[in-house]
Coordinates of C-alpha atoms and ligand atoms in Angstrom, one line a residue:
M150 CA 43.1 -49.0 -48.1
G151 CA 45.5 -47.0 -50.5
Q152 CA 45.6 -43.1 -51.4
Q153 CA 42.5 -42.1 -53.6
T154 CA 43.6 -41.0 -57.1
I155 CA 42.8 -37.3 -58.2
I156 CA 42.4 -36.2 -61.6
K157 CA 43.7 -32.7 -63.0
L158 CA 40.8 -31.1 -65.4
V159 CA 41.8 -29.2 -68.4
D160 CA 41.1 -25.8 -66.4
G161 CA 43.7 -26.7 -64.0
N162 CA 41.1 -27.6 -61.1
H163 CA 41.4 -30.9 -59.5
M164 CA 38.5 -33.7 -59.2
P165 CA 38.7 -37.0 -57.1
Q166 CA 38.7 -40.0 -60.0
L167 CA 35.9 -41.6 -57.4
G168 CA 32.9 -40.3 -56.3
L169 CA 29.3 -41.4 -54.7
G170 CA 26.4 -40.9 -57.2
V171 CA 23.0 -40.2 -55.6
W172 CA 20.6 -40.8 -58.6
K173 CA 17.4 -42.4 -56.8
A174 CA 18.5 -41.6 -53.6
N175 CA 15.6 -39.3 -51.9
N176 CA 16.4 -36.4 -49.5
E177 CA 16.3 -38.9 -46.5
Q178 CA 18.4 -41.4 -48.1
V179 CA 21.2 -39.4 -49.1
V180 CA 22.0 -37.9 -45.9
P181 CA 23.3 -40.9 -44.1
A182 CA 24.5 -42.1 -47.5
I183 CA 26.7 -39.2 -47.6
H184 CA 27.8 -39.2 -44.1
T185 CA 29.0 -42.4 -44.6
A186 CA 30.9 -41.8 -47.6
L187 CA 32.8 -38.7 -46.4
E188 CA 33.6 -40.8 -43.2
I189 CA 35.3 -43.6 -45.5
G190 CA 37.2 -41.0 -47.4
Y191 CA 34.8 -39.9 -50.5
R192 CA 35.3 -36.5 -51.5
S193 CA 33.2 -35.9 -54.7
I194 CA 29.3 -36.1 -54.5
D195 CA 27.6 -36.1 -58.0
T196 CA 24.0 -35.0 -57.7
A197 CA 21.5 -33.3 -60.5
A198 CA 18.5 -30.9 -60.4
I199 CA 16.4 -33.7 -61.7
F200 CA 17.4 -36.0 -59.0
H201 CA 15.4 -34.0 -56.5
N202 CA 17.7 -34.4 -53.7
E203 CA 20.2 -31.3 -53.9
E204 CA 18.2 -30.3 -50.5
G205 CA 19.6 -33.4 -48.7
V206 CA 22.7 -33.3 -50.3
G207 CA 22.9 -29.9 -49.1
K208 CA 22.0 -30.6 -45.4
A209 CA 24.4 -33.7 -45.2
L210 CA 27.5 -31.0 -46.5
K211 CA 26.3 -28.7 -44.0
E212 CA 26.2 -31.4 -40.9
S213 CA 29.7 -32.6 -42.2
L214 CA 32.9 -31.4 -40.2
I215 CA 34.9 -31.6 -43.3
P216 CA 35.6 -28.3 -44.7
R217 CA 33.9 -27.3 -48.0
E218 CA 36.7 -26.7 -50.0
E219 CA 37.9 -30.3 -49.5
I220 CA 34.4 -31.6 -51.2
F221 CA 34.1 -31.7 -54.8
V222 CA 30.2 -31.0 -55.4
T223 CA 28.5 -31.6 -58.8
T224 CA 25.2 -30.7 -59.9
K225 CA 23.6 -30.5 -63.2
L226 CA 21.2 -28.3 -65.2
W227 CA 18.0 -30.1 -66.6
N228 CA 16.8 -30.0 -70.1
D229 CA 14.0 -27.4 -69.9
R230 CA 16.5 -24.7 -68.4
H231 CA 19.0 -24.8 -71.4
L232 CA 18.0 -20.9 -71.9
D233 CA 17.7 -20.0 -68.3
A234 CA 20.8 -21.6 -66.5
S235 CA 21.7 -18.6 -64.3
A236 CA 18.5 -18.9 -62.5
A237 CA 18.2 -23.0 -62.5
L238 CA 22.2 -22.6 -60.9
Q239 CA 20.8 -20.4 -58.3
E240 CA 18.3 -22.6 -57.4
S241 CA 20.8 -25.4 -57.2
L242 CA 22.7 -23.5 -55.0
D243 CA 20.3 -22.3 -52.6
K244 CA 18.9 -26.2 -52.0
L245 CA 22.4 -27.1 -51.8
Q246 CA 23.2 -24.1 -49.2
L247 CA 26.2 -23.5 -50.9
D248 CA 27.7 -20.2 -52.4
Y249 CA 29.3 -22.1 -55.4
I250 CA 29.8 -25.6 -56.6
D251 CA 32.7 -27.4 -58.4
L252 CA 31.6 -28.4 -61.5
Y253 CA 28.2 -27.6 -63.3
L254 CA 26.9 -30.2 -66.1
I255 CA 24.3 -29.6 -69.1
Q256 CA 22.7 -32.9 -68.5
W257 CA 21.7 -33.9 -72.0
P258 CA 22.2 -32.1 -75.7
V259 CA 18.4 -32.4 -76.1
P260 CA 19.1 -32.0 -79.9
E261 CA 15.6 -31.4 -81.0
Q262 CA 15.5 -28.5 -78.8
D263 CA 19.0 -27.2 -80.1
H264 CA 19.8 -25.0 -77.3
Y265 CA 22.7 -26.6 -75.8
V266 CA 24.9 -23.8 -77.0
D267 CA 23.0 -21.2 -75.7
A268 CA 23.2 -23.2 -72.3
W269 CA 27.2 -23.5 -73.0
R270 CA 27.5 -19.8 -73.3
Q271 CA 25.8 -19.2 -69.9
L272 CA 28.1 -21.9 -68.1
I273 CA 31.0 -19.9 -69.4
E274 CA 29.5 -16.9 -67.9
L275 CA 28.4 -18.7 -64.6
Q276 CA 32.3 -20.1 -64.1
N277 CA 33.4 -16.6 -64.8
A278 CA 31.3 -15.3 -62.2
G279 CA 32.9 -17.9 -59.9
L280 CA 29.3 -19.4 -59.2
T281 CA 30.8 -22.9 -60.6
R282 CA 34.6 -23.7 -60.8
S283 CA 34.5 -25.9 -63.8
I284 CA 31.7 -26.6 -66.4
G285 CA 31.2 -29.5 -68.4
V286 CA 28.4 -31.7 -70.1
C287 CA 27.0 -35.0 -70.1
N288 CA 26.3 -37.4 -72.8
F289 CA 27.2 -35.6 -75.6
H290 CA 28.3 -37.1 -78.8
I291 CA 31.1 -36.0 -80.8
E292 CA 29.1 -33.9 -83.2
H293 CA 27.6 -31.9 -80.2
L294 CA 30.8 -31.2 -78.6
Q295 CA 32.4 -29.9 -82.0
K296 CA 29.5 -27.6 -82.2
L297 CA 30.3 -26.4 -78.7
M298 CA 34.1 -26.0 -79.3
L299 CA 33.6 -24.3 -82.8
E300 CA 31.2 -21.8 -81.3
T301 CA 32.9 -20.8 -78.1
S302 CA 36.4 -22.2 -78.4
V303 CA 35.8 -23.2 -74.5
V304 CA 36.5 -27.1 -74.1
P305 CA 34.2 -28.7 -71.6
A306 CA 36.2 -30.0 -68.7
I307 CA 34.2 -33.0 -68.2
N308 CA 32.0 -35.6 -70.6
Q309 CA 29.9 -37.6 -68.3
I310 CA 28.3 -40.4 -70.3
E311 CA 26.9 -43.9 -69.5
L312 CA 30.0 -46.0 -69.5
H313 CA 30.2 -49.5 -68.0
P314 CA 31.8 -53.0 -69.3
L315 CA 28.8 -53.7 -71.7
L316 CA 29.1 -49.9 -73.1
Q317 CA 32.7 -48.7 -73.0
Q318 CA 32.4 -46.1 -75.4
R319 CA 35.9 -46.3 -76.6
Q320 CA 35.9 -44.1 -79.7
L321 CA 34.1 -41.4 -77.6
H322 CA 36.4 -41.8 -74.9
S323 CA 39.3 -41.3 -77.0
W324 CA 37.9 -38.5 -78.8
N325 CA 37.5 -36.8 -75.5
A326 CA 40.9 -37.3 -74.3
T327 CA 42.5 -36.0 -77.7
H328 CA 40.5 -32.9 -76.8
H329 CA 41.4 -33.0 -73.1
I330 CA 38.2 -33.5 -72.1
T331 CA 38.0 -36.0 -68.9
T332 CA 35.3 -38.7 -69.4
E333 CA 33.3 -39.9 -66.5
S334 CA 31.3 -42.7 -66.3
W335 CA 27.5 -42.8 -65.3
S336 CA 25.8 -46.3 -64.4
P337 CA 29.6 -47.3 -63.9
L338 CA 28.1 -50.9 -62.4
S339 CA 25.8 -51.1 -65.3
R340 CA 23.2 -50.2 -62.4
G341 CA 24.0 -53.0 -59.6
G342 CA 26.1 -55.1 -61.9
K343 CA 23.4 -56.4 -64.2
G344 CA 25.2 -58.7 -66.7
V345 CA 28.4 -57.8 -65.4
F346 CA 28.9 -59.2 -62.0
S347 CA 28.0 -62.7 -63.1
S348 CA 30.2 -62.8 -66.5
S349 CA 32.6 -65.5 -65.8
L350 CA 35.8 -63.1 -66.4
V351 CA 34.4 -60.6 -63.8
E352 CA 33.9 -63.7 -61.4
Q353 CA 37.5 -64.9 -62.4
L354 CA 39.2 -61.8 -61.9
A355 CA 37.3 -61.3 -58.3
M356 CA 38.7 -64.3 -57.4
K357 CA 42.2 -63.6 -58.6
Y358 CA 42.8 -60.6 -57.3
G359 CA 40.7 -61.3 -53.8
K360 CA 38.5 -58.2 -54.6
T361 CA 34.6 -58.5 -55.2
P362 CA 33.0 -57.9 -58.9
A363 CA 32.0 -54.3 -58.1
Q364 CA 35.7 -53.4 -56.9
I365 CA 37.1 -55.2 -60.0
V366 CA 34.6 -53.2 -62.4
I367 CA 35.4 -49.8 -60.5
R368 CA 39.4 -50.6 -60.8
W369 CA 38.7 -51.1 -64.5
H370 CA 37.2 -47.5 -64.7
L371 CA 40.0 -46.1 -62.8
E372 CA 42.8 -47.7 -64.9
C373 CA 41.2 -46.6 -68.2
G374 CA 41.5 -42.8 -66.9
M375 CA 37.6 -42.5 -66.4
I376 CA 36.1 -40.8 -63.4
A377 CA 33.5 -43.0 -61.7
I378 CA 30.8 -42.3 -59.5
P379 CA 29.0 -45.4 -58.2
K380 CA 25.8 -45.1 -56.7
S381 CA 25.0 -46.7 -53.5
V382 CA 22.8 -45.8 -50.3
T383 CA 24.2 -49.1 -48.6
P384 CA 27.1 -48.6 -45.8
S385 CA 28.7 -51.8 -46.7
R386 CA 28.5 -51.0 -50.4
I387 CA 29.9 -47.4 -50.1
K388 CA 32.5 -49.0 -48.4
E389 CA 33.3 -51.6 -50.7
N390 CA 33.1 -49.5 -53.9
F391 CA 36.0 -47.2 -52.3
D392 CA 38.1 -50.1 -51.4
V393 CA 39.8 -49.9 -54.9
F394 CA 43.2 -48.5 -54.1
D395 CA 45.2 -51.1 -53.1
F396 CA 45.5 -53.1 -56.2
R397 CA 46.0 -52.6 -60.1
L398 CA 44.5 -54.9 -62.8
E399 CA 47.2 -56.4 -65.3
K400 CA 47.5 -55.6 -68.7
E401 CA 46.2 -59.0 -70.0
D402 CA 43.2 -58.5 -67.7
L403 CA 42.3 -55.1 -68.7
T404 CA 42.5 -56.3 -72.4
A405 CA 40.2 -59.2 -71.6
M406 CA 37.7 -56.9 -70.0
S407 CA 37.2 -54.9 -73.5
E408 CA 35.8 -58.3 -74.5
L409 CA 32.8 -57.4 -72.5
D410 CA 31.5 -54.4 -74.5
I411 CA 28.3 -55.2 -76.4
G412 CA 27.5 -51.7 -76.9
K413 CA 24.3 -52.1 -74.7
R414 CA 22.9 -48.9 -73.0
I415 CA 20.7 -48.9 -70.1
G416 CA 20.1 -45.2 -70.4
P417 CA 18.4 -43.4 -73.3
D418 CA 20.2 -42.7 -76.4
P419 CA 21.5 -38.8 -76.4
E420 CA 20.6 -38.7 -80.4
T421 CA 16.8 -39.1 -79.4
F422 CA 16.2 -38.1 -75.8
N423 CA 14.5 -35.3 -75.8
Q424 CA 12.3 -35.1 -72.7
L425 CA 12.0 -31.9 -71.0
Ligands
NAP112 N1 24.3 -37.4 -66.2 C1 23.2 -38.3 -66.3 O1 22.4 -38.3 -67.0 C2 23.5 -39.5 -65.4 C3 22.4 -40.5 -65.8 C4 22.5 -41.4 -64.8 C5 23.1 -41.6 -63.6 N2 24.1 -40.4 -63.4 C6 25.1 -40.6 -62.1 O2 25.9 -41.6 -62.2 C7 25.5 -42.4 -60.9 C8 25.8 -43.7 -60.9 O3 24.7 -44.4 -61.9 P1 23.6 -45.3 -61.6 O4 23.1 -45.0 -60.2 O5 22.7 -45.2 -62.6 O6 24.2 -46.8 -61.5 P2 25.4 -47.8 -60.6 O7 26.1 -46.9 -59.8 O8 25.9 -48.3 -62.1 O9 24.5 -48.5 -59.9 C9 23.7 -48.4 -58.8 C10 22.7 -49.5 -58.4 O10 23.9 -50.7 -58.0 C11 23.8 -50.8 -56.5 N3 25.3 -51.2 -56.0 C12 26.4 -50.4 -55.6 N4 27.2 -50.7 -55.4 C13 27.1 -52.1 -55.2 C14 27.7 -52.9 -55.0 N5 29.3 -53.0 -54.5 N6 27.4 -54.5 -55.1 C15 26.3 -54.6 -55.7 N7 25.5 -53.5 -56.4 C16 25.7 -52.3 -56.0 C17 22.8 -49.9 -56.0 O11 22.2 -50.3 -54.9 P3 22.1 -49.5 -53.5 O12 22.1 -47.8 -53.5 O13 20.7 -50.2 -53.2 O14 23.0 -50.1 -52.7 C18 22.2 -49.3 -57.1 O15 21.0 -50.0 -57.3 C19 23.9 -41.8 -60.3 O16 23.8 -41.9 -59.3 C20 24.4 -40.6 -61.0 O17 24.9 -39.6 -60.0 C21 23.9 -39.5 -64.3

């Protein structure tokens, strides 16, 4: 297995390019999953208040012998706390049993509510107070990002968006890159490879490189410059998903992958997602 890649964020902090997502893993499932991941070499965990598993994540981190500063922990502010981010982060820290996290993200812009700039101002203060090392957003479109940057002039380190071969988001990724915002892909496997692993192109590439479809897709994220956080609670898959640092996709194969883009979302559209 090769060396994992680390990304330098706009604020100077560093983040592993591949991490473990834990959505839909409950507190019991997440503990062994994180232990397995850390043993294999993962050093980044992506949770959120709304995942209701921060206690489990905290338990696993506490039990781990790996020093805290070597693990990159992300959690997120839920939609009903945009005016209350300081208390929300403290609740997350208590559940995680941590005194700081590495990355705090506004999970959705919630345009109808229109409080995301207020939330962003609080995140800036939380970063200044040392409670989170980096700050960013999820599911923000260009106009949401422009508003944040116009009103506060602080650039989000990360924009975590739904991104996989069926929804490649090239325009938003490129806009992020132009503004030094790192794009992070959620549902990087299109949630279990639906419509992707069985495509003839991904099957052919898996044969060509002697890798699995999941490894081809994860490698594609890394080569395109995204951070990826595939979720699994299955030890063999946690291992499989990390075994991607010993090969590179050729340029023509990356070009061929772009043809899989059909603009298909699995999750909600950020323009209309207003659930609190
Ligand atoms: N910011 C946001 O709004 C947002 C929204 C959604 C997700 N996220 C984050 O992104 C992470 C990843 O997204 P996701 O969980 O939606 O989807 P995903 O990572 O694309 O796919 C996860 C699914 O794929 C299965 N899987 C994992 N590795 C596999 C492999 N090698 N072969 C076959 N199947 C495999 C997992 O099953 P098993 O677990 O059973 O192995 C699980 O059912 C989440 O966990 C979360 O941390 C963020």
